[in-house]
Coordinates of C-alpha atoms in Angstrom, one line a residue:
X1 CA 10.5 -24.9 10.1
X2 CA 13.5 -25.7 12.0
X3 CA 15.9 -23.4 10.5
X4 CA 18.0 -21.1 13.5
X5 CA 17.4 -17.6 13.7
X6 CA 19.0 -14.8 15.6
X7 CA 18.1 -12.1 17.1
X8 CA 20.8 -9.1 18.4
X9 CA 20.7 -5.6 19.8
X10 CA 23.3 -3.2 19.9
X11 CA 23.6 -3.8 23.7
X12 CA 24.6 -6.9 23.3
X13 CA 21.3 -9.1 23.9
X14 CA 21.0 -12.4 22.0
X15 CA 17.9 -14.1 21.4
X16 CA 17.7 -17.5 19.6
X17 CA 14.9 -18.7 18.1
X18 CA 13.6 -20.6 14.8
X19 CA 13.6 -18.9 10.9
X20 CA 10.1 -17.8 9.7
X21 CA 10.8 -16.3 6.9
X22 CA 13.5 -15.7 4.2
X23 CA 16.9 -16.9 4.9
X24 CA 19.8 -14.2 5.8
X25 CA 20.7 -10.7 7.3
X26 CA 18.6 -7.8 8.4
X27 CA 19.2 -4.7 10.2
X28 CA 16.8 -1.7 11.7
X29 CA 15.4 -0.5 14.6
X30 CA 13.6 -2.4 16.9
X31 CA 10.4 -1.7 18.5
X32 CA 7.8 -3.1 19.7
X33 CA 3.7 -2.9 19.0
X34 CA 0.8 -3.8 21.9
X35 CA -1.8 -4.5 18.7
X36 CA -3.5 -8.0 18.9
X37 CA -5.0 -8.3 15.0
X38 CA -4.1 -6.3 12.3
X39 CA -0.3 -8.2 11.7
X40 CA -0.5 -8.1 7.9
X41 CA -1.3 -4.4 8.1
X42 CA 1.3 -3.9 10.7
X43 CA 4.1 -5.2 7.9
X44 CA 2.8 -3.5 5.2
X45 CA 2.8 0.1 7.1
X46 CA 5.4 2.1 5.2
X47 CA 6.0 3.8 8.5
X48 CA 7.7 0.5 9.8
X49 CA 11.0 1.3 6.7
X50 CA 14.0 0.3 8.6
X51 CA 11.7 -1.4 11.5
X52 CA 12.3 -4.8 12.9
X53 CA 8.8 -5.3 14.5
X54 CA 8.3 -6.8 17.7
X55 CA 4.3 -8.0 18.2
X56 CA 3.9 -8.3 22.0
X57 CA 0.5 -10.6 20.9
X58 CA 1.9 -14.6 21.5
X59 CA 0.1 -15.6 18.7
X60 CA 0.8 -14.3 15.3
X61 CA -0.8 -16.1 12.3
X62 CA -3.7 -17.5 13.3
X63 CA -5.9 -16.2 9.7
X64 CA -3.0 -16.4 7.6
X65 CA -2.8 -13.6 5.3
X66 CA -5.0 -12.3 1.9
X67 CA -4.6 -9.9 -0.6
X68 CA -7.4 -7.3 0.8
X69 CA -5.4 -6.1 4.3
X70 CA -1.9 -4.8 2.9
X71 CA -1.6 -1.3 3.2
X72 CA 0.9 -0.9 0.8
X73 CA 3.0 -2.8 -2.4
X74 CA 4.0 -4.9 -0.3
X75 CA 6.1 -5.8 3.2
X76 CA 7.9 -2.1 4.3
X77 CA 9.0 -3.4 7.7
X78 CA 12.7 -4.8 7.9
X79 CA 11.7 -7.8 10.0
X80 CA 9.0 -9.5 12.2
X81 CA 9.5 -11.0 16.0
X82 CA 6.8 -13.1 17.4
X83 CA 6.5 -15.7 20.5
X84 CA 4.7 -18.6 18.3
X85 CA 3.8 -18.9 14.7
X86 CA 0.3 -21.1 14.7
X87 CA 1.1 -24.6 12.3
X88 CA -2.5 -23.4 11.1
X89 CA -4.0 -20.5 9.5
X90 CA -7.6 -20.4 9.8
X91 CA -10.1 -17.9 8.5
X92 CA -12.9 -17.7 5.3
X93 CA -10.7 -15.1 3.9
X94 CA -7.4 -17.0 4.5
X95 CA -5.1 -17.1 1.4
X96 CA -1.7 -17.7 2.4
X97 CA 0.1 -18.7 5.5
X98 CA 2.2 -16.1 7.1
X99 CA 5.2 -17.9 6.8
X100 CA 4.7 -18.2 3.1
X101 CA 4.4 -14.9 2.8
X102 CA 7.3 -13.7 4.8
X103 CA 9.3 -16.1 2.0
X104 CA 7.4 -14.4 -0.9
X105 CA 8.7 -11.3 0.4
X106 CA 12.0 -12.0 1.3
X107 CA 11.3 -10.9 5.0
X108 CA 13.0 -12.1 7.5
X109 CA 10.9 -13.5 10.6
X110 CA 12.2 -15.0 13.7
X111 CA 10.1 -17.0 16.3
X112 CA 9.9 -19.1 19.7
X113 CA 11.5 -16.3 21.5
X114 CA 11.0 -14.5 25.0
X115 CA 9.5 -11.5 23.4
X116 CA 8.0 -10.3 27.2
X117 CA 11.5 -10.3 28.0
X118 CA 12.3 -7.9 24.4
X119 CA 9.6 -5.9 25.4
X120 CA 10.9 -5.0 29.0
X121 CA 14.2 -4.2 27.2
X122 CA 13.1 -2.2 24.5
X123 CA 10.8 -0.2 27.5
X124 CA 13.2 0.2 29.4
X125 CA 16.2 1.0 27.5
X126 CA 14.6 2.3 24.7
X127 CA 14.0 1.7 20.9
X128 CA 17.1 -0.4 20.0
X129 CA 19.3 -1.0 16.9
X130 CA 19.4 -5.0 15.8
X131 CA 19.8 -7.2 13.3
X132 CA 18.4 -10.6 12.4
X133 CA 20.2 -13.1 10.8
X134 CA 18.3 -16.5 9.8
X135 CA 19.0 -20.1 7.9
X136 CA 22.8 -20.4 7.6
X137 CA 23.8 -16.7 8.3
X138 CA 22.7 -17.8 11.7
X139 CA 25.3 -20.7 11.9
X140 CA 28.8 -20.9 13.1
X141 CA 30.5 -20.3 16.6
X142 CA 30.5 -16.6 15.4
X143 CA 27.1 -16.0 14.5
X144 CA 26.3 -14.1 18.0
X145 CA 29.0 -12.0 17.3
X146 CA 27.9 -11.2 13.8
X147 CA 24.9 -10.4 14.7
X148 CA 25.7 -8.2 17.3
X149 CA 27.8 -6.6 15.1
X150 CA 25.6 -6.1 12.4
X151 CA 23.2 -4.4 15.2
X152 CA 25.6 -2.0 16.2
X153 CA 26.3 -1.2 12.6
X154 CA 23.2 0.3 11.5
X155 CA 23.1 4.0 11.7
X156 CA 19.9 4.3 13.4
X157 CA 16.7 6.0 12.6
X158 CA 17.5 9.7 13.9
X159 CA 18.6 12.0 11.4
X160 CA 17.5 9.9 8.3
X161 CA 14.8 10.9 5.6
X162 CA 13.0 7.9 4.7
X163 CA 9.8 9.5 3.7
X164 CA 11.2 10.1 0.0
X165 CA 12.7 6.5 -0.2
X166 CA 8.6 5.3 0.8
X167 CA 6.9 7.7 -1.3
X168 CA 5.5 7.3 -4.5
X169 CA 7.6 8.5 -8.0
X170 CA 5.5 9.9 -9.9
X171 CA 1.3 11.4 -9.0
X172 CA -1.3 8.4 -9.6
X173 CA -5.6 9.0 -8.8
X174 CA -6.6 6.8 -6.1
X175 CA -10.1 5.4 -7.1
X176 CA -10.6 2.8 -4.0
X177 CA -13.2 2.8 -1.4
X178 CA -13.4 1.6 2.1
X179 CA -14.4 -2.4 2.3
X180 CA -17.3 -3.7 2.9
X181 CA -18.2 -7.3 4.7
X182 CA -19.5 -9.1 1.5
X183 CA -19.0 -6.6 -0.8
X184 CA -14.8 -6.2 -0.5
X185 CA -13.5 -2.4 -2.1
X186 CA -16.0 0.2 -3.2
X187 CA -15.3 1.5 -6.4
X188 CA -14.8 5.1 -6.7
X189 CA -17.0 5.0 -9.3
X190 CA -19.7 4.4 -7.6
X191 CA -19.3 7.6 -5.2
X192 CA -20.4 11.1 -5.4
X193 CA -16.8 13.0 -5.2
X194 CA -17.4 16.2 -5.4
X195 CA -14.2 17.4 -3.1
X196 CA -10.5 17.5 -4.9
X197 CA -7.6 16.4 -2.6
X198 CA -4.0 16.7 -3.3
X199 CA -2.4 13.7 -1.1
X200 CA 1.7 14.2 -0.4
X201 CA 2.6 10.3 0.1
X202 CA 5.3 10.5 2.3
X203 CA 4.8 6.9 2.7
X204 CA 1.0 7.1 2.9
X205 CA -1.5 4.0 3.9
X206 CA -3.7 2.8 1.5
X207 CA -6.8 2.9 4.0
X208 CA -6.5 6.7 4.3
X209 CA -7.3 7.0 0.7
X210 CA -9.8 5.0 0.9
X211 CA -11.6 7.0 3.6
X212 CA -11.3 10.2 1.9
X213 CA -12.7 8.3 -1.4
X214 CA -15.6 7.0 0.4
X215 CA -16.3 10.6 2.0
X216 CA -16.5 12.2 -1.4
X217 CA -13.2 12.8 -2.3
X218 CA -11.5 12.5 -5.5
X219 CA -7.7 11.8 -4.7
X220 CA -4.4 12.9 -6.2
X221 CA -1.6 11.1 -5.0
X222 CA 1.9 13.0 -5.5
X223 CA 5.7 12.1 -4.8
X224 CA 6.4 13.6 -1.3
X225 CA 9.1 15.9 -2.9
X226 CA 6.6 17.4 -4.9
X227 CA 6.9 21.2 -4.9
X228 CA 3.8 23.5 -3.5
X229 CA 3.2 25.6 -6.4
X230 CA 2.7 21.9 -8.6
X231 CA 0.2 20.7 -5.9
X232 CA -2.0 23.8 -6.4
X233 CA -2.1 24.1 -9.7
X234 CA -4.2 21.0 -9.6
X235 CA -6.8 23.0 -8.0
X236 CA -6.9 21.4 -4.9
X237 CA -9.9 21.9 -2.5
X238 CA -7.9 20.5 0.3
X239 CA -4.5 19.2 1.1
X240 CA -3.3 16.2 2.6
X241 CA -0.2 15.1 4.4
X242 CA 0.2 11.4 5.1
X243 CA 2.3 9.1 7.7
X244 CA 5.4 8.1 6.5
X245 CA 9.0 6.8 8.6
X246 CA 12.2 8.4 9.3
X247 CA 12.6 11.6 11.1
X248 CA 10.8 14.3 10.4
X249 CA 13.2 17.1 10.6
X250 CA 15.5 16.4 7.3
X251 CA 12.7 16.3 5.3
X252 CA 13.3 20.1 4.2
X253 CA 11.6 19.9 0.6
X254 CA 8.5 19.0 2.9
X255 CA 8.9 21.2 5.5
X256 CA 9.1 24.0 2.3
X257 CA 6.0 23.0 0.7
X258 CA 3.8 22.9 3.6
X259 CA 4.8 26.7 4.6
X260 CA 4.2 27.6 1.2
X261 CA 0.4 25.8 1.4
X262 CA -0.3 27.7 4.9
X263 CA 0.5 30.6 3.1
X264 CA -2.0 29.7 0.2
X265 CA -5.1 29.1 3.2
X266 CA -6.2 26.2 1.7
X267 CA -8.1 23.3 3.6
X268 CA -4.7 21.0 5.5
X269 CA -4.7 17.6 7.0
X270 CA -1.7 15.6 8.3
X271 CA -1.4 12.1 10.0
X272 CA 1.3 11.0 11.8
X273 CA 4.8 12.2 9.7
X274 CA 2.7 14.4 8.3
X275 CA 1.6 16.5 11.6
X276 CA 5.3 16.6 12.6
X277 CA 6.0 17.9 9.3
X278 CA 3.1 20.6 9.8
X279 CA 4.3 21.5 13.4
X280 CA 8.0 21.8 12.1
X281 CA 6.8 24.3 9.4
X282 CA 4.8 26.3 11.6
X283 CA 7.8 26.7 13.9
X284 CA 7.5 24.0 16.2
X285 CA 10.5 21.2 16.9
X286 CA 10.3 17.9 17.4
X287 CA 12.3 15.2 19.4
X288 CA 13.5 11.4 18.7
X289 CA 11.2 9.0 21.3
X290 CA 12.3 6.8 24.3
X291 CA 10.6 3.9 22.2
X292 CA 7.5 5.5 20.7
X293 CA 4.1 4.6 20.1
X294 CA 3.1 1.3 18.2
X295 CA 0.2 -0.3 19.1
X296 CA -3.7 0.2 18.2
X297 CA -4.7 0.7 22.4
X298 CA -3.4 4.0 23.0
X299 CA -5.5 6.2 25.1
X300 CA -5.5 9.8 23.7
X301 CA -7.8 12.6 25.1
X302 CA -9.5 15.5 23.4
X303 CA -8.2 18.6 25.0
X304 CA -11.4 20.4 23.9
X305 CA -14.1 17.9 25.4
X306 CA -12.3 15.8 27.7
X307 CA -13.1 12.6 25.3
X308 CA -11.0 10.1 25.7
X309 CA -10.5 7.9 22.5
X310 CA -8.8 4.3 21.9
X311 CA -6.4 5.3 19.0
X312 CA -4.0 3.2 16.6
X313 CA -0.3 4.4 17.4
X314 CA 2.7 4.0 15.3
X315 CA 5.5 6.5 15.6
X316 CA 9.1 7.0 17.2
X317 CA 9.0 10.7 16.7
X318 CA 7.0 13.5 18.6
X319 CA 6.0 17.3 18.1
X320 CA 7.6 19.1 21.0
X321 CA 4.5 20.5 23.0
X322 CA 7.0 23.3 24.6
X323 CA 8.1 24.5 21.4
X324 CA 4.4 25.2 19.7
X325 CA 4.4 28.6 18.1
X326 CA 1.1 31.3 18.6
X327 CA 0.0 30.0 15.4
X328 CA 0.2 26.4 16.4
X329 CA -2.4 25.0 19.5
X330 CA -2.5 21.9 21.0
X331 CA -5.6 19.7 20.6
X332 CA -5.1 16.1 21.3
X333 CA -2.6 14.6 24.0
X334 CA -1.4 10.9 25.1
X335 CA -2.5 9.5 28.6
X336 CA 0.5 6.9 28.4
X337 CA 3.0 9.8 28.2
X338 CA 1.6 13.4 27.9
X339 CA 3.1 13.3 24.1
X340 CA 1.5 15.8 21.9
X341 CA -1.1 14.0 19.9
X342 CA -2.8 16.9 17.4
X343 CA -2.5 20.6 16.7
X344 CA -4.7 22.9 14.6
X345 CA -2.9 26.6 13.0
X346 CA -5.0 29.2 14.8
X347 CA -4.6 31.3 11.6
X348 CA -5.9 29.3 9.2
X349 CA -7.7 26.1 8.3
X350 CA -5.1 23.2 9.2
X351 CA -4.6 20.7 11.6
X352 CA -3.4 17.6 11.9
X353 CA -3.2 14.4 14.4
X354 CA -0.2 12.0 15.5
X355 CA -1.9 8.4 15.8
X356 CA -3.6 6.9 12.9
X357 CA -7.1 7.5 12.5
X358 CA -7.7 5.0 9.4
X359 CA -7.0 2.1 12.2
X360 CA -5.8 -0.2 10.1
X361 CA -5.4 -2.0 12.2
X362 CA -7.3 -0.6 15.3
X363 CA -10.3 1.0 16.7
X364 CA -12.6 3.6 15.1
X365 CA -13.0 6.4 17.4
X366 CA -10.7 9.0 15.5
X367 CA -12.0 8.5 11.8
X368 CA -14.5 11.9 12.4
X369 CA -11.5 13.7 11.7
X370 CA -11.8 12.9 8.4
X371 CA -15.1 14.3 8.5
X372 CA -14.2 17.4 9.8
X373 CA -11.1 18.1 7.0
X374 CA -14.5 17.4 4.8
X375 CA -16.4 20.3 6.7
X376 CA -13.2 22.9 5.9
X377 CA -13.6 22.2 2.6
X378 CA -16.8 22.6 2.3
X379 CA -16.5 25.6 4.3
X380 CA -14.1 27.0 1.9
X381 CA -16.5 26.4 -1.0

């Protein structure tokens, strides 16, 4: 483990450090995320596409990594950053070591640098464009300069549609249930489901099908360019809309088939991409972030009751709360920022929250929304 590594913005900062992972070039957006567990979730997040991620933790690796706690196929985020990489991995349900698994993945990692120094950068200056290069790509009197250029030569995240490059290709059923300690995934099978849900993956976490399984949900997972009148033939009783990266506004086909399933006045729940898509097709607009929201401490407060909740956080997009339509009201809001945080249609039966109530990883305090998208449709019934 004592391969170079380099990390460049577009600004020109240069940070040196040691190889983690795979050997060569990577470019995305850099940002950083406040969590302190939840890593191997963290890189398997398809909402980190195009994302070198920045863990503001100093110790990253410490129980290794297993098959259970990926949220996805398999890594999504463009690279990892970390302050120190633990020589050992300990925990019962240890199975690899992060390193390895970086390597298996062909992610590039870089380590041993100031990343409270990063962090002050990317606060200050905002979400930047960088690049990492690692092994021998980091070598040579003109590796700075390569890297910086390879920084400045990524186009950035505004403007670009990643949630159809994330999604799924074709529809699949999801028959997984939340884990339990001792038991690992519960098996669909062994649920009562009596609700249908038609789940548009825009680049959707595994853990949100799994709550909707466990809360009696059979789920249909389709392509996120799938067109409205194909979801309801499957006789939905609700709809879901899931996280996914990339900026919301040129995902038209979305932003068609949601106004086309408000119209229908069925049962709608969106996370994350998915309530920016639902805001856009109400009316609403939304804007590119200074350097977003990543991290699983993020105060939000219910504008309803004045609870405040601990929430899981990963976005660089927002709804604009100026724009909302007379259709569209607020209903959740940040304390870090103000940022609008969830919306319900006052027409109809759909709303939808930013942060990530599957915390994965994260605290807990949000997942009754997924018992209230339950309620609609039983409601509906």
């Amino acid at each position: 483990m004592h391969q170079p590594a380099i990390l460049a913005l577009e600004d020109g900062s240069v940070f040196h450090g040691i190889a983690i992972g795979a050997e060569g070039l990577t470019s995305g957006e850099v940002v950083f995320n406040t969590a302190m567990t939840g890593y191997q979730e963290i890189l398997t997040d398809p909402s980190y596409t195009r994302q070198i991620v920045t863990l503001t933790y100093p110790h990253i690796g410490n129980t290794g990594v297993n098959s259970d706690d990926v949220e996805s196929d398999g890594v999504a985020a463009a690279g990892l950053v970390i302050r120190d990489l633990p020589l050992v991995a300990s925990s019962f349900r240890c199975e690899q070591s992060l390193s390895d698994y970086l390597k298996s993945q062909n992610v590039l990692g870089i380590a041993e640098i100031d990343t409270r120094r990063l962090t002050r950068l990317l606060r200050d200056k905002g979400a930047q464009n960088g690049a990492i290069l690692a092994g021998r790509e980091a070598e040579g009197d003109d590796a700075e300069a390569r890297a910086v250029a390879a920084a400045r030569g990524f186009p950035g995240l505004a403007g670009m549609d990643l949630a159809k490059v994330a999604s799924c290709q074709t529809p699949y059923e999801w028959n997984e249930g939340e884990w339990i300690l001792g038991q690992g995934y519960q098996s669909g099978d062994d649920i009562e489901r009596p609700f249908h849900v038609v789940a548009y993956d825009y680049g959707v976490k595994r853990n949100i099908l799994r709550m909707l399984v466990s809360r009696g949900c059979r789920v249909t997972v389709v392509p996120a360019q799938t067109p409205a009148s194909e979801a309801l033939a499957l006789n939905p009783d609700g709809i879901f809309l899931s996280n996914g990266p990339g900026d919301p506004e040129p995902c038209d086909y979305a932003i068609q088939a949601i106004t086309e399933l408000l119209r229908a006045n069925i049962p709608l729940f969106g996370i994350c991409l998915g309530h920016q898509l639902l805001a856009l097709a109400s009316g609403a607009r939304s804007m590119k972030m200074n350097h977003g929201h990543h991290g699983a401490n993020h105060p939000v407060q219910d504008l309803d009751t004045g609870r405040v909740m601990i929430t899981s956080q990963n976005h660089g997009f927002a709804s604009d709360e100026a724009t909302l339509p007379e259709t569209l009201r607020a209903t959740h809001r940040s304390l870090f920022d103000g940022t609008l945080q969830g919306v319900e249609r006052t027409d109809g039966p759909a709303f939808s929250f930013q942060g990530h109530p599957e915390a994965s990883p994260g605290p807990c305090d949000v997942a009754p929304l997924f018992d209230r998208f339950i309620a609609m449709m039983q409601a509906r019934r």
